PDB file of C-alpha atoms in Angstrom:
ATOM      1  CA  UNK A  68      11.293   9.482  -9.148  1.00 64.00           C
ATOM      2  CA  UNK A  69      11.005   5.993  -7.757  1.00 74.00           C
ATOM      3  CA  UNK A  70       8.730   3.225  -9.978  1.00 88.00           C
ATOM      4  CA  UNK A  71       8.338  -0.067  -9.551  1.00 93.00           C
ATOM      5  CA  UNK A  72       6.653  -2.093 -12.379  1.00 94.00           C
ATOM      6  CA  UNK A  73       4.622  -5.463 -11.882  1.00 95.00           C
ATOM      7  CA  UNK A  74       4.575  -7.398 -15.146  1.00 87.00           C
ATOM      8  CA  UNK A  75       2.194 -10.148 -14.675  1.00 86.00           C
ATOM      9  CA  UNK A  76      -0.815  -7.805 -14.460  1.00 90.00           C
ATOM     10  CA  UNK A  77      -3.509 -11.253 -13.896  1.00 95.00           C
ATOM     11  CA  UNK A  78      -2.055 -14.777 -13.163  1.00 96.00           C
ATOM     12  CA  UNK A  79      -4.724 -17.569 -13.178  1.00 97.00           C
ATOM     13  CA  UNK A  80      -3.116 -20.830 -11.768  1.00 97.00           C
ATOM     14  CA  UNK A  81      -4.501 -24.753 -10.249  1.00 97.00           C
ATOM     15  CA  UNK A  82      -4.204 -25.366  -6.758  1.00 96.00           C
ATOM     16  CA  UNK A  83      -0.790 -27.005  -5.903  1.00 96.00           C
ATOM     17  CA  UNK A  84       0.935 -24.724  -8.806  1.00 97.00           C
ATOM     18  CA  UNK A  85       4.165 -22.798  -8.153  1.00 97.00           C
ATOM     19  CA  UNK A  86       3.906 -19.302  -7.829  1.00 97.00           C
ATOM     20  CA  UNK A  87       6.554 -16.504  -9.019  1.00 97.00           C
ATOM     21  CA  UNK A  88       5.888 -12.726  -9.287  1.00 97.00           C
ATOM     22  CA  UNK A  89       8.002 -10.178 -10.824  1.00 96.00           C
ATOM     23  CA  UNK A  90       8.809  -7.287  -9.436  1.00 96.00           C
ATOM     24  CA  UNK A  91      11.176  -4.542 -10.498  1.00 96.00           C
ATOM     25  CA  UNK A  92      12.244  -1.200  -9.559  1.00 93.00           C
ATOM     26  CA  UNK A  93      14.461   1.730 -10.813  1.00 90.00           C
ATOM     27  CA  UNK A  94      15.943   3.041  -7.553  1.00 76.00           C
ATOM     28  CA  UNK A  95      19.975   2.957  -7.989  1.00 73.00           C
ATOM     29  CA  UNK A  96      20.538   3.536  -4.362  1.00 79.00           C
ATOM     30  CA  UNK A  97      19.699   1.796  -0.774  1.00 82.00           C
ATOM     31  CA  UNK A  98      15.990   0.712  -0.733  1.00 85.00           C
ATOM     32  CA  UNK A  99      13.965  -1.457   1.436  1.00 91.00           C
ATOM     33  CA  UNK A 100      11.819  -4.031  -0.537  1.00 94.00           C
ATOM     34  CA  UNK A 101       8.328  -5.390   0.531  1.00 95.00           C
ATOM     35  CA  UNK A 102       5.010  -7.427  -0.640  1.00 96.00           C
ATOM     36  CA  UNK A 103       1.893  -6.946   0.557  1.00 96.00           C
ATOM     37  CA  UNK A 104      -1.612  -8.971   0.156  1.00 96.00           C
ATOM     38  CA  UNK A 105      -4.574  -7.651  -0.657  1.00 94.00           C
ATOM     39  CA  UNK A 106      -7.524  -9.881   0.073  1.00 93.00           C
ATOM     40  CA  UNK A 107     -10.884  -9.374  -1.781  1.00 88.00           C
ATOM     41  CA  UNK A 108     -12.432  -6.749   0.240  1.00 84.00           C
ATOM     42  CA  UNK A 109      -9.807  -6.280   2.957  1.00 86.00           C
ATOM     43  CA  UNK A 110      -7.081  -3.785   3.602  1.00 86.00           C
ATOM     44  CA  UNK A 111      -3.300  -4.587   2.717  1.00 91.00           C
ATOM     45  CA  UNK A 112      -1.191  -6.908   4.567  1.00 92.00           C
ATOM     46  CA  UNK A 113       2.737  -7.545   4.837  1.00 92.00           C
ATOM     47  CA  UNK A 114       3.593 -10.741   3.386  1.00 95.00           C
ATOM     48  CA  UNK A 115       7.415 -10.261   3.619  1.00 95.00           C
ATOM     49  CA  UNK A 116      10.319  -7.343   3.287  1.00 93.00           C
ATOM     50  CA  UNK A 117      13.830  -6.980   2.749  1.00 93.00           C
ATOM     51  CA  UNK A 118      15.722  -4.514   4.556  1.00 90.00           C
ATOM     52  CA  UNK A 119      19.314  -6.504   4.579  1.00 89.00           C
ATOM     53  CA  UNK A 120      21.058  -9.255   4.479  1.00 91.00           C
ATOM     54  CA  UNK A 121      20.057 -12.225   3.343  1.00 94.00           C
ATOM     55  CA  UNK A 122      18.610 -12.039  -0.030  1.00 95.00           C
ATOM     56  CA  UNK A 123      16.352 -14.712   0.206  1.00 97.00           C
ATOM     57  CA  UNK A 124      13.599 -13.242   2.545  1.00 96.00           C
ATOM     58  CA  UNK A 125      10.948 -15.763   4.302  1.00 96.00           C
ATOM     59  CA  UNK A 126       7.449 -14.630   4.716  1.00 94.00           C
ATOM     60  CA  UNK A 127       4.100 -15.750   5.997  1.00 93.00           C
ATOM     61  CA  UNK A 128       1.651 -18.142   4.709  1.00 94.00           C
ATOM     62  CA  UNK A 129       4.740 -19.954   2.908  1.00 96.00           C
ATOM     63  CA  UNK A 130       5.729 -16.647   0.383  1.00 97.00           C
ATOM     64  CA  UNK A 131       9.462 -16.147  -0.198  1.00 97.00           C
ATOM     65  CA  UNK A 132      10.759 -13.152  -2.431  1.00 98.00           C
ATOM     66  CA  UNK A 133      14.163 -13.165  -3.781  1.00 96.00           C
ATOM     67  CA  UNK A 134      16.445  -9.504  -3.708  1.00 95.00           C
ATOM     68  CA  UNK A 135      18.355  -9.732  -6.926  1.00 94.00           C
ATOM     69  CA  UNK A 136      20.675  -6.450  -6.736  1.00 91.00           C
ATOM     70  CA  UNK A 137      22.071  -6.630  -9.959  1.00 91.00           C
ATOM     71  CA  UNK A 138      18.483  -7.031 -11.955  1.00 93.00           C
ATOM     72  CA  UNK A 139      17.019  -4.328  -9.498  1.00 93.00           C
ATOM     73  CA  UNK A 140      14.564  -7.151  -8.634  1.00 95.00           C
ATOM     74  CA  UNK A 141      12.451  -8.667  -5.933  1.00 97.00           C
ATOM     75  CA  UNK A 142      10.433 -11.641  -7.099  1.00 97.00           C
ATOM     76  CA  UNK A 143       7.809 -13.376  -4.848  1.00 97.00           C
ATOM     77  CA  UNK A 144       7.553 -17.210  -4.803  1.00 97.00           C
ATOM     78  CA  UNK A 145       5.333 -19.710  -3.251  1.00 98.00           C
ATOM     79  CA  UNK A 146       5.808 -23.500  -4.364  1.00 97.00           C
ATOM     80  CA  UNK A 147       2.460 -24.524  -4.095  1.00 97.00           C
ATOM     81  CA  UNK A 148      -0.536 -22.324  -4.085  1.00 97.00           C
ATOM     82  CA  UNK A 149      -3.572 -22.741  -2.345  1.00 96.00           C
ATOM     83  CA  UNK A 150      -7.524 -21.683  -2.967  1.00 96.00           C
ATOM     84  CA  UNK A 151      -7.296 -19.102  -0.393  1.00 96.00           C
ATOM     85  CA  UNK A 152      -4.041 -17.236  -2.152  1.00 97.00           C
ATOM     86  CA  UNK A 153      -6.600 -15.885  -4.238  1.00 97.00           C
ATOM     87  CA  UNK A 154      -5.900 -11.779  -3.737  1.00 96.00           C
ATOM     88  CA  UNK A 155      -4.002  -9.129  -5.236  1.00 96.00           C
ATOM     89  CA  UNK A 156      -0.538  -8.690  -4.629  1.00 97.00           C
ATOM     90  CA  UNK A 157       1.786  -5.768  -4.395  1.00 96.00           C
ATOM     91  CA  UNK A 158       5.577  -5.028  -4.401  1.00 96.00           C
ATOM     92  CA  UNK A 159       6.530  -1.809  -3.117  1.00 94.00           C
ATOM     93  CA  UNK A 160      10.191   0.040  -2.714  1.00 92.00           C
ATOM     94  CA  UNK A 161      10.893   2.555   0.253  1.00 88.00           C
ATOM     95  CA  UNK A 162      13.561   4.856  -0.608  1.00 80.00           C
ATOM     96  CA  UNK A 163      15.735   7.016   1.142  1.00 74.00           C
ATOM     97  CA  UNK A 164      13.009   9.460   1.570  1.00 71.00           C
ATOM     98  CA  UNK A 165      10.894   6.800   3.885  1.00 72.00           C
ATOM     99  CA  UNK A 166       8.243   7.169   0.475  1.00 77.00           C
ATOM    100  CA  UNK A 167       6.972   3.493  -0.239  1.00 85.00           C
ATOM    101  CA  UNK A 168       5.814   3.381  -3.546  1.00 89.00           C
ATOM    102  CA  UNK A 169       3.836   0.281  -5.468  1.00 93.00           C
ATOM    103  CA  UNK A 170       3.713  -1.263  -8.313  1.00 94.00           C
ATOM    104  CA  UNK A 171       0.800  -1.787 -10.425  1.00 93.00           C
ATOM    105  CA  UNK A 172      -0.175  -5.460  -8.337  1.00 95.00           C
ATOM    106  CA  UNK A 173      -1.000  -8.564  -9.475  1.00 96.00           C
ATOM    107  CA  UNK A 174      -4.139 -10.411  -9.273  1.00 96.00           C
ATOM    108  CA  UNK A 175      -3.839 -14.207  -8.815  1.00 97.00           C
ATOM    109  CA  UNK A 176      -7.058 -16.331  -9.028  1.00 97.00           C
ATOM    110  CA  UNK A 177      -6.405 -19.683  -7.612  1.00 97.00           C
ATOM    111  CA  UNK A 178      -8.254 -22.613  -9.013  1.00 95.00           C
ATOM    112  CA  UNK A 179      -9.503 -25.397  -6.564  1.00 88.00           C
TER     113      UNK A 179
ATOM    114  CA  UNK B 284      -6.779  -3.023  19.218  1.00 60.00           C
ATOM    115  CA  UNK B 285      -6.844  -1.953  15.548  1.00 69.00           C
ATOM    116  CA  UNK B 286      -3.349  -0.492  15.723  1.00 90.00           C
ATOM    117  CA  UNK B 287      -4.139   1.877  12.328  1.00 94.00           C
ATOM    118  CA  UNK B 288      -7.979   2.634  12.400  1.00 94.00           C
ATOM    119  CA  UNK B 289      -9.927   4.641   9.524  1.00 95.00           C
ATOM    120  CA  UNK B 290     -13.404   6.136   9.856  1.00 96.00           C
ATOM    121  CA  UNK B 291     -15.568   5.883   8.322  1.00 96.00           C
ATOM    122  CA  UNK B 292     -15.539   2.571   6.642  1.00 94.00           C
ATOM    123  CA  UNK B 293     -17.838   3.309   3.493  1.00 96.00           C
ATOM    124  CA  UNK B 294     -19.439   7.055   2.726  1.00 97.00           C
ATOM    125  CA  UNK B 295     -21.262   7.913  -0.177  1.00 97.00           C
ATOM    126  CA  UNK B 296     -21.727  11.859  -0.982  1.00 97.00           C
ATOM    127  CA  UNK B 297     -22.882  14.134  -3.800  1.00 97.00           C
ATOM    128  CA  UNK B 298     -20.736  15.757  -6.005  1.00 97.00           C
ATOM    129  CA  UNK B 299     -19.698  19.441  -4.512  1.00 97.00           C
ATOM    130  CA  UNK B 300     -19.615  18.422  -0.997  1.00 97.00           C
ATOM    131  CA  UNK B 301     -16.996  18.517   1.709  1.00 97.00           C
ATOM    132  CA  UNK B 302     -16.314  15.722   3.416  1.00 97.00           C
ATOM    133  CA  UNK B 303     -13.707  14.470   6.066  1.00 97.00           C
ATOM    134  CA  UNK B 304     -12.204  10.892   6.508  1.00 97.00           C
ATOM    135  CA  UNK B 305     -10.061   9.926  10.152  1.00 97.00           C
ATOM    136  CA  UNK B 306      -7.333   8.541  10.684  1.00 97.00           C
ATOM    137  CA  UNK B 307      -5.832   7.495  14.178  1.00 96.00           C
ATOM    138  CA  UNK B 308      -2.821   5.384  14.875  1.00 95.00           C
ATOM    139  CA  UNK B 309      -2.004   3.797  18.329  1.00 94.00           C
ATOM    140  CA  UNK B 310       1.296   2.187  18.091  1.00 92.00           C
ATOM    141  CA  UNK B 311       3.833   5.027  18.359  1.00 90.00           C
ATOM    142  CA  UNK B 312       4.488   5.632  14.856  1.00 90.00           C
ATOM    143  CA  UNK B 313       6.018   9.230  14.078  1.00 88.00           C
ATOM    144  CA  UNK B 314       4.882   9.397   9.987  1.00 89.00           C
ATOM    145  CA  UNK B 315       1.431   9.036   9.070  1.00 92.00           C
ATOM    146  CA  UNK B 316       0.263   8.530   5.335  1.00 92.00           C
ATOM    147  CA  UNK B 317      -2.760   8.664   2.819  1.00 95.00           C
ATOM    148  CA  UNK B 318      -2.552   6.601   0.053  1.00 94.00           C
ATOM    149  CA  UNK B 319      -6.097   6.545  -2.854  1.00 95.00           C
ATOM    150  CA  UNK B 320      -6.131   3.450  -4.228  1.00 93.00           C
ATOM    151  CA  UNK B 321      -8.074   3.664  -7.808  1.00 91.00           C
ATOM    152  CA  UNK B 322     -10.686   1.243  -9.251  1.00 88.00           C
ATOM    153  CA  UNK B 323      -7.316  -0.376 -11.121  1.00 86.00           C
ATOM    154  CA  UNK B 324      -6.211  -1.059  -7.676  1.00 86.00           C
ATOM    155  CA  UNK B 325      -3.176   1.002  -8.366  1.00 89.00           C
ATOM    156  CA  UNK B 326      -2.116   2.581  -5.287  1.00 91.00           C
ATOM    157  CA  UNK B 327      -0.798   5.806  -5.328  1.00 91.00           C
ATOM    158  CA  UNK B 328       0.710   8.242  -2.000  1.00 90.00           C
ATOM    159  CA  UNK B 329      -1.210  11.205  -1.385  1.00 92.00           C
ATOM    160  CA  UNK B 330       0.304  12.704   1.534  1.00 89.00           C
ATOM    161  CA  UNK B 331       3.661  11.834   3.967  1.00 88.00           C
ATOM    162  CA  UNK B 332       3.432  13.706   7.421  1.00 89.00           C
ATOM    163  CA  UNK B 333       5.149  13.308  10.841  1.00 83.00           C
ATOM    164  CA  UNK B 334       5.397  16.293  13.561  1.00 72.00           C
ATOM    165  CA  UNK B 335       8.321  18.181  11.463  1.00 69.00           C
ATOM    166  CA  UNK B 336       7.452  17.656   8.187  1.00 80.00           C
ATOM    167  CA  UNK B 337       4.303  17.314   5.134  1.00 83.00           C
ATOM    168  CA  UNK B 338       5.441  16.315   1.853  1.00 79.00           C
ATOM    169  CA  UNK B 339       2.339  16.260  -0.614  1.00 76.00           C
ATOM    170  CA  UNK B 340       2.081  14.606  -4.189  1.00 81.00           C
ATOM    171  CA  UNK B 341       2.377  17.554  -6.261  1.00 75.00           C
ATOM    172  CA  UNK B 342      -0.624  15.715  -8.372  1.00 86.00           C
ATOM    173  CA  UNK B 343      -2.943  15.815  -5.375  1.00 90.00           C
ATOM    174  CA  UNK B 344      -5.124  18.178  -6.148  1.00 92.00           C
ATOM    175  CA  UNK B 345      -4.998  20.936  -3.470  1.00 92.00           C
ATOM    176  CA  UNK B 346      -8.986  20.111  -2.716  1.00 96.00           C
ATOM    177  CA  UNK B 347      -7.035  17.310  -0.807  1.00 95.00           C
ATOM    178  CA  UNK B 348      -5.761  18.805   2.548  1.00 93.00           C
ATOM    179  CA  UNK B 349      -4.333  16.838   5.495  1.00 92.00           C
ATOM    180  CA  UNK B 350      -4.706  18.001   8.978  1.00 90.00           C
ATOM    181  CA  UNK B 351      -3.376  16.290  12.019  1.00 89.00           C
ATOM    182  CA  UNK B 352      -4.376  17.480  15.209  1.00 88.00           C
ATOM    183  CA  UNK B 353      -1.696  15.231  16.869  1.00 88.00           C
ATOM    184  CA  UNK B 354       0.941  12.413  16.781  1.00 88.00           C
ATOM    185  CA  UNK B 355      -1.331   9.430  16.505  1.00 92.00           C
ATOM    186  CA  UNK B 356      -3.906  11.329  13.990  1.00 94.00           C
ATOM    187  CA  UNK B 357      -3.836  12.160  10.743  1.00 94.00           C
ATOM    188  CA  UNK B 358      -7.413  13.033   8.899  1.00 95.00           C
ATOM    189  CA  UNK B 359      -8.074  13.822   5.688  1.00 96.00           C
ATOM    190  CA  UNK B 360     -10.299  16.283   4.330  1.00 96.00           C
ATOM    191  CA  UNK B 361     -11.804  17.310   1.005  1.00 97.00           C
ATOM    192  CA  UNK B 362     -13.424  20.183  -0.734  1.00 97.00           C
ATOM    193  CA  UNK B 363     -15.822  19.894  -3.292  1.00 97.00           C
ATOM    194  CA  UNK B 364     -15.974  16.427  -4.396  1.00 97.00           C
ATOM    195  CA  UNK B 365     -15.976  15.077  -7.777  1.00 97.00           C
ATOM    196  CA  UNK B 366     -16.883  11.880  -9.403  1.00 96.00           C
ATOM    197  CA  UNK B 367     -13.382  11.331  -9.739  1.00 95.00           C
ATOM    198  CA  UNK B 368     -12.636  11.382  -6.539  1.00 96.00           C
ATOM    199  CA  UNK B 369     -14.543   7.848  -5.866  1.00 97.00           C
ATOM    200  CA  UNK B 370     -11.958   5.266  -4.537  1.00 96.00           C
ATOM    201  CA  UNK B 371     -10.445   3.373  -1.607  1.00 95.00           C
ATOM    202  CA  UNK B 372      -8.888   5.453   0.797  1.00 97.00           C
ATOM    203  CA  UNK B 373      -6.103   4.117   3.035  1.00 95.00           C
ATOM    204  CA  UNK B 374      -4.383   5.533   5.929  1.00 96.00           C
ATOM    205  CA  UNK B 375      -0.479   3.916   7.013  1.00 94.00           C
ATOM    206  CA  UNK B 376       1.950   4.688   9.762  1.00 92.00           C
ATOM    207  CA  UNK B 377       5.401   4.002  10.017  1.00 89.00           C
ATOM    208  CA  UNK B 378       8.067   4.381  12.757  1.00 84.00           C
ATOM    209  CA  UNK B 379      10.988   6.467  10.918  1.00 68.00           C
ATOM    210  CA  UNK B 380      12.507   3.812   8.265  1.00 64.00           C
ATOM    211  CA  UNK B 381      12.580   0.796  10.611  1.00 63.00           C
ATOM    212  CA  UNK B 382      10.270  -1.125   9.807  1.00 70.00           C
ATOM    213  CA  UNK B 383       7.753  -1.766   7.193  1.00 78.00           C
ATOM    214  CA  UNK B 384       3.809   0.727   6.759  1.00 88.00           C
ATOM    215  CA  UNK B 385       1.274  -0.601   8.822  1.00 91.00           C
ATOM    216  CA  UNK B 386      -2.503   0.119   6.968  1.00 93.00           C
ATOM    217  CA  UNK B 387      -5.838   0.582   8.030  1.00 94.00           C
ATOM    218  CA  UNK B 388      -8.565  -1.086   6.613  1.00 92.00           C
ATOM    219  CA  UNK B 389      -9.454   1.684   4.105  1.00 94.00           C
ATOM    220  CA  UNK B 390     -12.668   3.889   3.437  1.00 96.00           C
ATOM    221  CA  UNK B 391     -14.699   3.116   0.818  1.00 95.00           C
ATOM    222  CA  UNK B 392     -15.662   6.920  -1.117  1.00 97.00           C
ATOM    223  CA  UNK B 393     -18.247   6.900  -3.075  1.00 97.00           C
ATOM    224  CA  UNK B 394     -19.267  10.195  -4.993  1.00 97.00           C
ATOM    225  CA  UNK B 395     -22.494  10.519  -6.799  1.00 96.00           C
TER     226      UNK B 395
END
């Protein structure tokens, strides 16, 4: 079965900060690689995915993640964190079988 | 329009009662998901279904049962609630393996 494992489990930063996740998964074959958002209260939101391509991926609100094939990896950066980044964030792996499954998230508390 | 809407939003029921949560999607999707999301915030699948095919958790208890009365809907219902079931519900659609889950904004169960 499919895991993926967050390893920074609570990240407390300053505003203006860089930002980098971990995320890794076990999946040997063809997978498609995504981050969501969680905001405090809300429902989860795509920040960015991988399907192909490019490794580098672009997302919203300034995220980038990073597909590192070799490390089975798919970090999420930001340079510079804001207040409002404050949420919990997830990485998540679809496999062949269309199943998306999560890892553990993150919480990051921005500080003003 | 709320392309993946959940109702209700909160519900709060005693323990040993049956209860039913909806689910309706309105942007074409074919596979509909449940995913409980625990006080950790670990997210976990329930339940994968499009017009052909259910594939269940096999550690979803089988109090859990989905039922989808069509394409865009996919509700969930379950017997005899426990204390343990208390968490955030969230219903997802996806079109095939194109493109990334779209969630709803999640039902808040509460068991007492």
């Amino acid at each position: 079965a499919q895991s993926v494992s967050q390893h920074n489990h609570h990240v407390i930063l300053s505003e203006a900060a860089s930002l980098e996740l971990g995320c890794n998964y076990s999946y040997g074959g063809t997978v498609n690689l995504f981050w969501y958002v969680q905001y405090p209260g809300q429902h989860l939101q795509l920040l960015l995915k991988y399907f192909s391509g490019d490794p580098l991926v672009k997302g919203i609100k300034g995220f980038e993640a990073e597909f590192i094939k070799s490390k089975f990896s798919f970090n999420l950066r930001k340079p510079s964190v804001q207040w409002s980044d404050t949420a919990e964030y997830f990485c998540a792996v679809r496999d062949a079988g269309n199943m998306l499954t999560f890892g553990g998230g993150t919480r990051l508390m921005v500080k003003p | 329009d709320t392309a993946v809407s959940q109702t209700p939003k909160y519900l709060v029921t005693q323990m040993g009662n049956d209860k039913s949560i909806k689910c309706e999607q309105n942007l074409g999707h074919d596979t509909m998901y449940w995913y409980k999301q625990d006080s950790k915030k670990f997210l976990k699948i329930m339940f994968s279904y499009n017009n052909k095919e259910l594939i269940i958790n096999e550690t979803v208890p089988n109090r859990f049962s989905p039922k989808s009365p069509d394409k865009a809907h996919l509700n969930l219902h379950i017997n005899s609630l426990e204390l343990g079931d208390s968490a955030v519900y969230f219903c997802a659609s996806s079109q095939a393996k194109l493109y990334g889950y779209t969630f709803g904004s999640g039902t808040r169960l509460t068991v007492v």
